[in-house]
PDB file of N, CA and C in Angstrom:
ATOM      1  N   MET E  21      12.098  29.884  -4.067  1.00 89.00           N
ATOM      2  CA  MET E  21      12.556  28.774  -3.399  1.00 89.00           C
ATOM      3  C   MET E  21      12.246  27.702  -4.156  1.00 89.00           C
ATOM      4  N   THR E  22      13.222  26.915  -4.187  1.00 89.00           N
ATOM      5  CA  THR E  22      13.197  25.592  -5.015  1.00 89.00           C
ATOM      6  C   THR E  22      12.107  24.496  -4.466  1.00 89.00           C
ATOM      7  N   LYS E  23      11.412  23.888  -5.591  1.00 87.00           N
ATOM      8  CA  LYS E  23      10.674  22.715  -5.138  1.00 87.00           C
ATOM      9  C   LYS E  23      11.201  21.407  -5.258  1.00 87.00           C
ATOM     10  N   LYS E  24      10.737  20.771  -4.246  1.00 86.00           N
ATOM     11  CA  LYS E  24      11.242  19.346  -3.944  1.00 86.00           C
ATOM     12  C   LYS E  24      10.802  18.411  -5.043  1.00 86.00           C
ATOM     13  N   ARG E  25       9.464  18.604  -5.109  1.00 85.00           N
ATOM     14  CA  ARG E  25       9.038  17.661  -5.983  1.00 85.00           C
ATOM     15  C   ARG E  25       7.826  18.292  -7.015  1.00 85.00           C
ATOM     16  N   ARG E  26       7.847  17.933  -8.268  1.00 85.00           N
ATOM     17  CA  ARG E  26       7.145  18.609  -9.335  1.00 85.00           C
ATOM     18  C   ARG E  26       5.429  18.738  -9.028  1.00 85.00           C
ATOM     19  N   ASN E  27       5.128  17.533  -8.121  1.00 87.00           N
ATOM     20  CA  ASN E  27       3.665  17.152  -7.788  1.00 87.00           C
ATOM     21  C   ASN E  27       3.176  17.900  -6.540  1.00 87.00           C
ATOM     22  N   ASN E  28       4.346  18.162  -5.803  1.00 88.00           N
ATOM     23  CA  ASN E  28       4.246  18.427  -4.649  1.00 88.00           C
ATOM     24  C   ASN E  28       3.959  17.322  -3.353  1.00 88.00           C
ATOM     25  N   GLY E  29       4.018  16.289  -3.942  1.00 88.00           N
ATOM     26  CA  GLY E  29       3.970  15.083  -3.163  1.00 88.00           C
ATOM     27  C   GLY E  29       2.287  14.419  -3.244  1.00 88.00           C
ATOM     28  N   ARG E  30       1.566  15.376  -4.287  1.00 90.00           N
ATOM     29  CA  ARG E  30       0.480  14.768  -4.168  1.00 90.00           C
ATOM     30  C   ARG E  30       0.049  14.609  -5.744  1.00 90.00           C
ATOM     31  N   ASN E  31      -1.106  13.908  -5.759  1.00 90.00           N
ATOM     32  CA  ASN E  31      -2.021  13.489  -7.135  1.00 90.00           C
ATOM     33  C   ASN E  31      -3.061  14.249  -7.423  1.00 90.00           C
ATOM     34  N   LYS E  32      -3.104  15.433  -7.130  1.00 90.00           N
ATOM     35  CA  LYS E  32      -4.545  16.145  -7.284  1.00 90.00           C
ATOM     36  C   LYS E  32      -4.768  16.812  -8.473  1.00 90.00           C
ATOM     37  N   SER E  33      -3.876  17.104  -9.250  1.00 88.00           N
ATOM     38  CA  SER E  33      -3.921  17.768 -10.583  1.00 88.00           C
ATOM     39  C   SER E  33      -4.695  19.085 -10.390  1.00 88.00           C
ATOM     40  N   ASN E  34      -6.030  19.168 -11.082  1.00 90.00           N
ATOM     41  CA  ASN E  34      -6.761  20.395 -11.092  1.00 90.00           C
ATOM     42  C   ASN E  34      -7.848  20.442  -9.947  1.00 90.00           C
ATOM     43  N   ARG E  35      -8.038  19.315  -9.046  1.00 90.00           N
ATOM     44  CA  ARG E  35      -8.969  19.333  -7.919  1.00 90.00           C
ATOM     45  C   ARG E  35      -8.779  20.538  -6.938  1.00 90.00           C
ATOM     46  N   GLY E  36      -9.403  21.040  -6.189  1.00 92.00           N
ATOM     47  CA  GLY E  36      -9.516  21.816  -5.009  1.00 92.00           C
ATOM     48  C   GLY E  36      -9.214  21.432  -3.986  1.00 92.00           C
ATOM     49  N   LEU E  37     -10.113  20.402  -3.360  1.00 93.00           N
ATOM     50  CA  LEU E  37     -10.080  19.656  -2.114  1.00 93.00           C
ATOM     51  C   LEU E  37     -10.115  18.189  -2.678  1.00 93.00           C
ATOM     52  N   VAL E  38      -9.604  17.285  -1.787  1.00 94.00           N
ATOM     53  CA  VAL E  38      -9.768  15.828  -2.091  1.00 94.00           C
ATOM     54  C   VAL E  38      -9.923  15.121  -0.625  1.00 94.00           C
ATOM     55  N   ARG E  39     -10.809  14.626  -0.396  1.00 96.00           N
ATOM     56  CA  ARG E  39     -11.373  13.915   0.572  1.00 96.00           C
ATOM     57  C   ARG E  39     -10.411  13.190   1.294  1.00 96.00           C
ATOM     58  N   ARG E  40     -10.535  13.098   2.550  1.00 97.00           N
ATOM     59  CA  ARG E  40      -9.521  12.449   3.533  1.00 97.00           C
ATOM     60  C   ARG E  40      -9.738  11.166   3.875  1.00 97.00           C
ATOM     61  N   VAL E  41      -8.682  10.352   4.097  1.00 97.00           N
ATOM     62  CA  VAL E  41      -8.717   8.891   4.472  1.00 97.00           C
ATOM     63  C   VAL E  41      -7.805   8.791   5.801  1.00 97.00           C
ATOM     64  N   HIS E  42      -8.343   7.699   6.576  1.00 98.00           N
ATOM     65  CA  HIS E  42      -7.349   7.436   7.736  1.00 98.00           C
ATOM     66  C   HIS E  42      -6.411   6.455   7.322  1.00 98.00           C
ATOM     67  N   CYS E  43      -5.052   6.998   8.013  1.00 97.00           N
ATOM     68  CA  CYS E  43      -3.945   6.081   8.095  1.00 97.00           C
ATOM     69  C   CYS E  43      -4.136   4.908   8.938  1.00 97.00           C
ATOM     70  N   VAL E  44      -3.611   3.671   8.454  1.00 96.00           N
ATOM     71  CA  VAL E  44      -3.849   2.389   9.282  1.00 96.00           C
ATOM     72  C   VAL E  44      -3.115   2.372  10.436  1.00 96.00           C
ATOM     73  N   PHE E  45      -1.850   2.963  10.505  1.00 96.00           N
ATOM     74  CA  PHE E  45      -1.009   2.840  11.661  1.00 96.00           C
ATOM     75  C   PHE E  45      -1.324   3.980  12.822  1.00 96.00           C
ATOM     76  N   SER E  46      -1.297   5.215  12.153  1.00 95.00           N
ATOM     77  CA  SER E  46      -1.407   6.302  13.139  1.00 95.00           C
ATOM     78  C   SER E  46      -2.847   6.950  13.191  1.00 95.00           C
ATOM     79  N   ASN E  47      -3.618   6.488  12.369  1.00 96.00           N
ATOM     80  CA  ASN E  47      -5.183   6.889  12.403  1.00 96.00           C
ATOM     81  C   ASN E  47      -5.061   8.297  11.914  1.00 96.00           C
ATOM     82  N   LYS E  48      -4.147   8.845  11.372  1.00 97.00           N
ATOM     83  CA  LYS E  48      -4.371  10.503  11.081  1.00 97.00           C
ATOM     84  C   LYS E  48      -5.198  10.504   9.889  1.00 97.00           C
ATOM     85  N   LEU E  49      -5.690  11.581   9.581  1.00 98.00           N
ATOM     86  CA  LEU E  49      -6.543  11.864   8.554  1.00 98.00           C
ATOM     87  C   LEU E  49      -5.475  12.674   7.380  1.00 98.00           C
ATOM     88  N   ILE E  50      -5.279  11.973   6.290  1.00 96.00           N
ATOM     89  CA  ILE E  50      -4.556  12.385   5.212  1.00 96.00           C
ATOM     90  C   ILE E  50      -5.406  12.606   3.923  1.00 96.00           C
ATOM     91  N   PRO E  51      -4.831  13.575   2.913  1.00 96.00           N
ATOM     92  CA  PRO E  51      -5.692  13.606   1.805  1.00 96.00           C
ATOM     93  C   PRO E  51      -5.587  12.309   1.019  1.00 96.00           C
ATOM     94  N   LYS E  52      -6.626  11.759   0.318  1.00 96.00           N
ATOM     95  CA  LYS E  52      -6.468  10.494  -0.235  1.00 96.00           C
ATOM     96  C   LYS E  52      -5.456  10.242  -1.292  1.00 96.00           C
ATOM     97  N   ASP E  53      -5.237  11.447  -1.973  1.00 95.00           N
ATOM     98  CA  ASP E  53      -4.286  11.614  -3.155  1.00 95.00           C
ATOM     99  C   ASP E  53      -3.025  11.359  -2.773  1.00 95.00           C
ATOM    100  N   LYS E  54      -2.517  11.893  -1.465  1.00 95.00           N
ATOM    101  CA  LYS E  54      -1.262  12.094  -0.759  1.00 95.00           C
ATOM    102  C   LYS E  54      -0.922  10.648  -0.216  1.00 95.00           C
ATOM    103  N   ALA E  55      -1.878   9.775  -0.033  1.00 95.00           N
ATOM    104  CA  ALA E  55      -1.952   8.664   0.944  1.00 95.00           C
ATOM    105  C   ALA E  55      -1.088   7.604   0.093  1.00 95.00           C
ATOM    106  N   ILE E  56      -0.495   6.624   0.829  1.00 95.00           N
ATOM    107  CA  ILE E  56       0.432   5.430  -0.093  1.00 95.00           C
ATOM    108  C   ILE E  56      -0.740   4.385  -0.044  1.00 95.00           C
ATOM    109  N   LYS E  57      -1.204   4.058  -0.943  1.00 95.00           N
ATOM    110  CA  LYS E  57      -1.947   2.668  -1.046  1.00 95.00           C
ATOM    111  C   LYS E  57      -1.493   1.605  -1.149  1.00 95.00           C
ATOM    112  N   LYS E  58      -2.050   0.468  -0.417  1.00 95.00           N
ATOM    113  CA  LYS E  58      -1.593  -0.959  -0.569  1.00 95.00           C
ATOM    114  C   LYS E  58      -3.003  -1.744  -0.684  1.00 95.00           C
ATOM    115  N   TYR E  59      -2.933  -2.607  -1.863  1.00 95.00           N
ATOM    116  CA  TYR E  59      -4.375  -3.503  -1.737  1.00 95.00           C
ATOM    117  C   TYR E  59      -3.963  -4.755  -1.443  1.00 95.00           C
ATOM    118  N   THR E  60      -4.482  -5.460  -0.344  1.00 94.00           N
ATOM    119  CA  THR E  60      -3.700  -6.709   0.238  1.00 94.00           C
ATOM    120  C   THR E  60      -5.025  -7.633   0.198  1.00 94.00           C
ATOM    121  N   VAL E  61      -4.480  -8.949  -0.235  1.00 95.00           N
ATOM    122  CA  VAL E  61      -5.460 -10.105  -0.246  1.00 95.00           C
ATOM    123  C   VAL E  61      -5.030 -11.167   0.309  1.00 95.00           C
ATOM    124  N   LYS E  62      -5.840 -11.821   1.301  1.00 93.00           N
ATOM    125  CA  LYS E  62      -5.399 -12.783   2.497  1.00 93.00           C
ATOM    126  C   LYS E  62      -6.356 -13.623   2.632  1.00 93.00           C
ATOM    127  N   ASN E  63      -6.014 -14.939   2.775  1.00 91.00           N
ATOM    128  CA  ASN E  63      -6.895 -16.088   3.072  1.00 91.00           C
ATOM    129  C   ASN E  63      -7.361 -15.869   4.377  1.00 91.00           C
ATOM    130  N   ILE E  64      -8.684 -16.247   4.624  1.00 91.00           N
ATOM    131  CA  ILE E  64      -9.219 -15.951   6.056  1.00 91.00           C
ATOM    132  C   ILE E  64      -8.638 -17.151   6.726  1.00 91.00           C
ATOM    133  N   ILE E  65      -8.099 -18.158   6.518  1.00 89.00           N
ATOM    134  CA  ILE E  65      -7.356 -19.285   7.312  1.00 89.00           C
ATOM    135  C   ILE E  65      -5.797 -19.108   7.134  1.00 89.00           C
ATOM    136  N   GLU E  66      -5.434 -19.158   8.109  1.00 87.00           N
ATOM    137  CA  GLU E  66      -3.787 -18.863   8.004  1.00 87.00           C
ATOM    138  C   GLU E  66      -3.169 -20.119   7.571  1.00 87.00           C
ATOM    139  N   SER E  67      -1.854 -20.215   7.069  1.00 84.00           N
ATOM    140  CA  SER E  67      -1.206 -21.260   6.409  1.00 84.00           C
ATOM    141  C   SER E  67      -1.040 -22.328   7.202  1.00 84.00           C
ATOM    142  N   SER E  68      -0.844 -22.266   8.758  1.00 86.00           N
ATOM    143  CA  SER E  68      -0.666 -23.201   9.565  1.00 86.00           C
ATOM    144  C   SER E  68      -1.927 -23.944   9.829  1.00 86.00           C
ATOM    145  N   GLY E  69      -3.212 -23.361   9.939  1.00 88.00           N
ATOM    146  CA  GLY E  69      -4.377 -24.062   9.813  1.00 88.00           C
ATOM    147  C   GLY E  69      -4.970 -24.646   8.581  1.00 88.00           C
ATOM    148  N   LEU E  70      -4.461 -24.349   7.574  1.00 85.00           N
ATOM    149  CA  LEU E  70      -5.007 -24.592   6.304  1.00 85.00           C
ATOM    150  C   LEU E  70      -5.163 -26.383   6.427  1.00 85.00           C
ATOM    151  N   ARG E  71      -4.189 -27.068   6.613  1.00 84.00           N
ATOM    152  CA  ARG E  71      -4.122 -28.068   6.385  1.00 84.00           C
ATOM    153  C   ARG E  71      -5.190 -29.008   7.277  1.00 84.00           C
ATOM    154  N   ASP E  72      -5.239 -28.442   8.573  1.00 87.00           N
ATOM    155  CA  ASP E  72      -6.356 -29.088   9.347  1.00 87.00           C
ATOM    156  C   ASP E  72      -7.580 -28.892   8.864  1.00 87.00           C
ATOM    157  N   PHE E  73      -7.884 -27.936   8.379  1.00 86.00           N
ATOM    158  CA  PHE E  73      -9.013 -27.453   7.567  1.00 86.00           C
ATOM    159  C   PHE E  73      -9.714 -28.321   6.457  1.00 86.00           C
ATOM    160  N   GLN E  74      -8.606 -28.577   5.598  1.00 84.00           N
ATOM    161  CA  GLN E  74      -8.921 -29.304   4.486  1.00 84.00           C
ATOM    162  C   GLN E  74      -9.096 -30.762   4.803  1.00 84.00           C
ATOM    163  N   ASP E  75      -8.539 -31.160   5.809  1.00 85.00           N
ATOM    164  CA  ASP E  75      -8.698 -32.462   6.176  1.00 85.00           C
ATOM    165  C   ASP E  75     -10.076 -32.598   6.921  1.00 85.00           C
ATOM    166  N   ALA E  76     -10.731 -31.624   7.669  1.00 86.00           N
ATOM    167  CA  ALA E  76     -11.846 -31.796   8.117  1.00 86.00           C
ATOM    168  C   ALA E  76     -12.957 -31.310   7.289  1.00 86.00           C
ATOM    169  N   CYS E  77     -12.677 -30.719   6.171  1.00 85.00           N
ATOM    170  CA  CYS E  77     -13.744 -30.299   5.309  1.00 85.00           C
ATOM    171  C   CYS E  77     -14.550 -31.289   4.629  1.00 85.00           C
ATOM    172  N   VAL E  78     -15.907 -31.311   4.590  1.00 86.00           N
ATOM    173  CA  VAL E  78     -16.584 -32.242   3.665  1.00 86.00           C
ATOM    174  C   VAL E  78     -16.410 -32.280   2.093  1.00 86.00           C
ATOM    175  N   TYR E  79     -16.134 -31.115   1.734  1.00 85.00           N
ATOM    176  CA  TYR E  79     -16.104 -31.019   0.065  1.00 85.00           C
ATOM    177  C   TYR E  79     -14.702 -31.281  -0.202  1.00 85.00           C
ATOM    178  N   GLU E  80     -14.538 -31.735  -1.336  1.00 82.00           N
ATOM    179  CA  GLU E  80     -13.088 -31.963  -1.979  1.00 82.00           C
ATOM    180  C   GLU E  80     -12.501 -30.818  -2.424  1.00 82.00           C
ATOM    181  N   PHE E  81     -13.126 -30.214  -3.171  1.00 84.00           N
ATOM    182  CA  PHE E  81     -12.664 -28.875  -3.853  1.00 84.00           C
ATOM    183  C   PHE E  81     -13.205 -27.883  -3.438  1.00 84.00           C
ATOM    184  N   TYR E  82     -13.003 -27.106  -2.143  1.00 83.00           N
ATOM    185  CA  TYR E  82     -13.464 -25.979  -1.542  1.00 83.00           C
ATOM    186  C   TYR E  82     -12.522 -24.686  -1.715  1.00 83.00           C
ATOM    187  N   SER E  83     -12.878 -23.973  -2.280  1.00 84.00           N
ATOM    188  CA  SER E  83     -12.204 -22.534  -2.612  1.00 84.00           C
ATOM    189  C   SER E  83     -12.479 -21.437  -1.365  1.00 84.00           C
ATOM    190  N   LEU E  84     -11.288 -21.368  -0.815  1.00 87.00           N
ATOM    191  CA  LEU E  84     -11.622 -20.531   0.720  1.00 87.00           C
ATOM    192  C   LEU E  84     -11.615 -19.280   0.547  1.00 87.00           C
ATOM    193  N   PRO E  85     -12.711 -18.429   1.095  1.00 90.00           N
ATOM    194  CA  PRO E  85     -12.719 -17.134   0.911  1.00 90.00           C
ATOM    195  C   PRO E  85     -11.702 -16.170   1.297  1.00 90.00           C
ATOM    196  N   LYS E  86     -11.345 -15.100   0.527  1.00 94.00           N
ATOM    197  CA  LYS E  86     -10.578 -14.266   1.023  1.00 94.00           C
ATOM    198  C   LYS E  86     -10.845 -12.907   1.438  1.00 94.00           C
ATOM    199  N   ILE E  87      -9.899 -12.184   2.318  1.00 96.00           N
ATOM    200  CA  ILE E  87     -10.175 -11.004   2.817  1.00 96.00           C
ATOM    201  C   ILE E  87      -9.447 -10.009   1.933  1.00 96.00           C
ATOM    202  N   TYR E  88     -10.497  -9.072   1.236  1.00 97.00           N
ATOM    203  CA  TYR E  88      -9.657  -7.978   0.591  1.00 97.00           C
ATOM    204  C   TYR E  88      -9.754  -6.783   1.177  1.00 97.00           C
ATOM    205  N   ALA E  89      -8.421  -5.864   1.252  1.00 96.00           N
ATOM    206  CA  ALA E  89      -8.560  -4.594   1.969  1.00 96.00           C
ATOM    207  C   ALA E  89      -7.881  -3.764   1.256  1.00 96.00           C
ATOM    208  N   LYS E  90      -8.111  -2.649   1.225  1.00 97.00           N
ATOM    209  CA  LYS E  90      -7.346  -1.530   0.721  1.00 97.00           C
ATOM    210  C   LYS E  90      -6.754  -0.560   1.846  1.00 97.00           C
ATOM    211  N   ASN E  91      -5.302  -0.779   1.966  1.00 97.00           N
ATOM    212  CA  ASN E  91      -4.855   0.225   3.287  1.00 97.00           C
ATOM    213  C   ASN E  91      -4.414   1.308   2.779  1.00 97.00           C
ATOM    214  N   TYR E  92      -4.541   2.495   3.612  1.00 97.00           N
ATOM    215  CA  TYR E  92      -4.000   3.943   3.278  1.00 97.00           C
ATOM    216  C   TYR E  92      -2.996   4.175   4.458  1.00 97.00           C
ATOM    217  N   TYR E  93      -1.759   4.621   4.136  1.00 97.00           N
ATOM    218  CA  TYR E  93      -0.705   4.875   5.050  1.00 97.00           C
ATOM    219  C   TYR E  93      -0.233   6.316   4.765  1.00 97.00           C
ATOM    220  N   SER E  94       0.004   7.118   6.114  1.00 96.00           N
ATOM    221  CA  SER E  94       0.544   8.391   5.747  1.00 96.00           C
ATOM    222  C   SER E  94       2.009   8.469   5.400  1.00 96.00           C
ATOM    223  N   ILE E  95       2.797   9.322   4.860  1.00 95.00           N
ATOM    224  CA  ILE E  95       4.256   9.299   4.450  1.00 95.00           C
ATOM    225  C   ILE E  95       4.976   8.786   5.443  1.00 95.00           C
ATOM    226  N   GLU E  96       4.590   9.453   6.813  1.00 96.00           N
ATOM    227  CA  GLU E  96       5.344   9.320   7.971  1.00 96.00           C
ATOM    228  C   GLU E  96       5.468   7.668   8.354  1.00 96.00           C
ATOM    229  N   ALA E  97       4.162   7.411   8.621  1.00 96.00           N
ATOM    230  CA  ALA E  97       4.052   5.781   8.934  1.00 96.00           C
ATOM    231  C   ALA E  97       4.719   4.697   7.970  1.00 96.00           C
ATOM    232  N   ALA E  98       4.371   5.241   6.770  1.00 96.00           N
ATOM    233  CA  ALA E  98       4.875   4.184   5.551  1.00 96.00           C
ATOM    234  C   ALA E  98       6.464   4.298   5.664  1.00 96.00           C
ATOM    235  N   ILE E  99       7.271   5.197   5.839  1.00 95.00           N
ATOM    236  CA  ILE E  99       8.568   5.256   5.722  1.00 95.00           C
ATOM    237  C   ILE E  99       9.252   4.572   7.160  1.00 95.00           C
ATOM    238  N   HIS E 100       8.243   4.723   8.278  1.00 96.00           N
ATOM    239  CA  HIS E 100       8.696   4.213   9.514  1.00 96.00           C
ATOM    240  C   HIS E 100       8.641   2.743   9.619  1.00 96.00           C
ATOM    241  N   ASN E 101       7.506   2.405   8.827  1.00 95.00           N
ATOM    242  CA  ASN E 101       7.326   0.733   8.958  1.00 95.00           C
ATOM    243  C   ASN E 101       7.630   0.201   7.676  1.00 95.00           C
ATOM    244  N   LYS E 102       8.829   0.856   6.852  1.00 94.00           N
ATOM    245  CA  LYS E 102       9.321   0.191   5.725  1.00 94.00           C
ATOM    246  C   LYS E 102       8.471  -0.121   4.646  1.00 94.00           C
ATOM    247  N   ILE E 103       7.349   0.294   4.327  1.00 93.00           N
ATOM    248  CA  ILE E 103       6.554   0.417   3.242  1.00 93.00           C
ATOM    249  C   ILE E 103       7.041   0.798   2.042  1.00 93.00           C
ATOM    250  N   VAL E 104       7.636   2.119   2.414  1.00 91.00           N
ATOM    251  CA  VAL E 104       8.164   2.732   1.101  1.00 91.00           C
ATOM    252  C   VAL E 104       9.546   3.165   1.740  1.00 91.00           C
ATOM    253  N   ARG E 105      10.597   3.487   0.752  1.00 92.00           N
ATOM    254  CA  ARG E 105      12.028   3.904   1.151  1.00 92.00           C
ATOM    255  C   ARG E 105      12.066   5.501   0.759  1.00 92.00           C
ATOM    256  N   VAL E 106      12.777   5.973   1.371  1.00 91.00           N
ATOM    257  CA  VAL E 106      13.506   7.320   0.950  1.00 91.00           C
ATOM    258  C   VAL E 106      14.469   7.146  -0.194  1.00 91.00           C
ATOM    259  N   ARG E 107      13.906   8.083  -1.300  1.00 89.00           N
ATOM    260  CA  ARG E 107      14.773   7.748  -2.568  1.00 89.00           C
ATOM    261  C   ARG E 107      15.823   8.987  -2.839  1.00 89.00           C
ATOM    262  N   SER E 108      16.854   9.101  -3.476  1.00 91.00           N
ATOM    263  CA  SER E 108      17.810  10.095  -3.659  1.00 91.00           C
ATOM    264  C   SER E 108      17.147  11.051  -4.589  1.00 91.00           C
ATOM    265  N   LYS E 109      17.745  12.352  -4.664  1.00 88.00           N
ATOM    266  CA  LYS E 109      17.383  12.982  -5.782  1.00 88.00           C
ATOM    267  C   LYS E 109      17.121  12.800  -7.188  1.00 88.00           C
ATOM    268  N   GLU E 110      17.880  11.947  -7.629  1.00 89.00           N
ATOM    269  CA  GLU E 110      17.907  11.420  -9.032  1.00 89.00           C
ATOM    270  C   GLU E 110      16.753  10.642  -9.105  1.00 89.00           C
ATOM    271  N   ARG E 111      16.690   9.423  -8.379  1.00 88.00           N
ATOM    272  CA  ARG E 111      15.638   8.654  -8.107  1.00 88.00           C
ATOM    273  C   ARG E 111      14.213   9.167  -8.166  1.00 88.00           C
ATOM    274  N   ARG E 112      14.291  10.370  -7.236  1.00 83.00           N
ATOM    275  CA  ARG E 112      12.724  10.831  -6.918  1.00 83.00           C
ATOM    276  C   ARG E 112      12.389  11.348  -8.486  1.00 83.00           C
ATOM    277  N   LYS E 113      13.035  11.775  -9.378  1.00 84.00           N
ATOM    278  CA  LYS E 113      12.766  12.098 -10.938  1.00 84.00           C
ATOM    279  C   LYS E 113      12.036  11.118 -11.638  1.00 84.00           C
ATOM    280  N   ILE E 114      12.401   9.709 -11.305  1.00 84.00           N
ATOM    281  CA  ILE E 114      11.991   8.440 -12.046  1.00 84.00           C
ATOM    282  C   ILE E 114      10.414   8.558 -11.751  1.00 84.00           C
ATOM    283  N   ARG E 115       9.447   8.718 -12.543  1.00 78.00           N
ATOM    284  CA  ARG E 115       8.018   8.791 -12.500  1.00 78.00           C
ATOM    285  C   ARG E 115       7.484   7.490 -12.471  1.00 78.00           C
ATOM    286  N   SER E 116       8.069   6.503 -13.326  1.00 78.00           N
ATOM    287  CA  SER E 116       7.338   5.151 -13.194  1.00 78.00           C
ATOM    288  C   SER E 116       7.426   4.100 -12.114  1.00 78.00           C
ATOM    289  N   SER E 117       6.932   3.258 -11.855  1.00 68.00           N
ATOM    290  CA  SER E 117       7.080   2.509 -10.609  1.00 68.00           C
ATOM    291  C   SER E 117       8.499   1.782 -10.559  1.00 68.00           C
ATOM    292  N   THR E 118       8.955   1.793  -9.247  1.00 57.00           N
ATOM    293  CA  THR E 118      10.348   1.323  -8.774  1.00 57.00           C
ATOM    294  C   THR E 118      10.479   0.100  -9.214  1.00 57.00           C
ATOM    295  N   LYS E 119       9.419  -0.845  -8.869  1.00 62.00           N
ATOM    296  CA  LYS E 119       9.776  -2.240  -9.010  1.00 62.00           C
ATOM    297  C   LYS E 119      10.268  -2.385 -10.419  1.00 62.00           C
ATOM    298  N   LYS E 120       9.437  -1.759 -11.442  1.00 58.00           N
ATOM    299  CA  LYS E 120       9.816  -2.110 -12.613  1.00 58.00           C
ATOM    300  C   LYS E 120      11.319  -1.596 -13.130  1.00 58.00           C
ATOM    301  N   ILE E 121      11.838  -0.619 -12.738  1.00 55.00           N
ATOM    302  CA  ILE E 121      13.068  -0.175 -12.992  1.00 55.00           C
ATOM    303  C   ILE E 121      14.263  -0.643 -12.095  1.00 55.00           C
ATOM    304  N   LEU E 122      13.986  -0.775 -10.996  1.00 57.00           N
ATOM    305  CA  LEU E 122      14.965  -1.176  -9.888  1.00 57.00           C
ATOM    306  C   LEU E 122      15.140  -2.859  -9.948  1.00 57.00           C
ATOM    307  N   GLY E 123      14.054  -3.503 -10.491  1.00 59.00           N
ATOM    308  CA  GLY E 123      13.878  -4.898 -10.130  1.00 59.00           C
ATOM    309  C   GLY E 123      13.718  -5.314  -8.597  1.00 59.00           C
ATOM    310  N   ASN E 124      14.645  -6.397  -8.424  1.00 57.00           N
ATOM    311  CA  ASN E 124      14.661  -6.984  -6.967  1.00 57.00           C
ATOM    312  C   ASN E 124      15.847  -6.284  -6.156  1.00 57.00           C
ATOM    313  N   SER E 125      16.180  -5.234  -6.282  1.00 53.00           N
ATOM    314  CA  SER E 125      17.285  -4.525  -5.895  1.00 53.00           C
ATOM    315  C   SER E 125      16.469  -3.882  -4.333  1.00 53.00           C
ATOM    316  N   LEU E 126      15.489  -3.556  -4.397  1.00 50.00           N
ATOM    317  CA  LEU E 126      14.992  -3.025  -3.204  1.00 50.00           C
ATOM    318  C   LEU E 126      14.503  -4.491  -2.140  1.00 50.00           C
TER     319      LEU E 126
END
């Protein structure tokens, strides 16, 4: 039987079991090495309320705190919500980051 991917869609290498994490969308438990990971950094205050906050702020140069979150997505949820895209058979063999190779075509 032919293999679709050389790593079977995982980054497990020589480990037997990998701990599971929850998908953000579906709350499904998926292996951490198989999950699609996105690290997000957001301001606590949205851009619409930022100007009001700066006008009301006592300090002249106040750096706003940020929210740091690492989100895990299952393959199904990531494809459905367009976080990642399905690639052709030839492009699947490219192992480096798609942003570096394809540029802004995605």
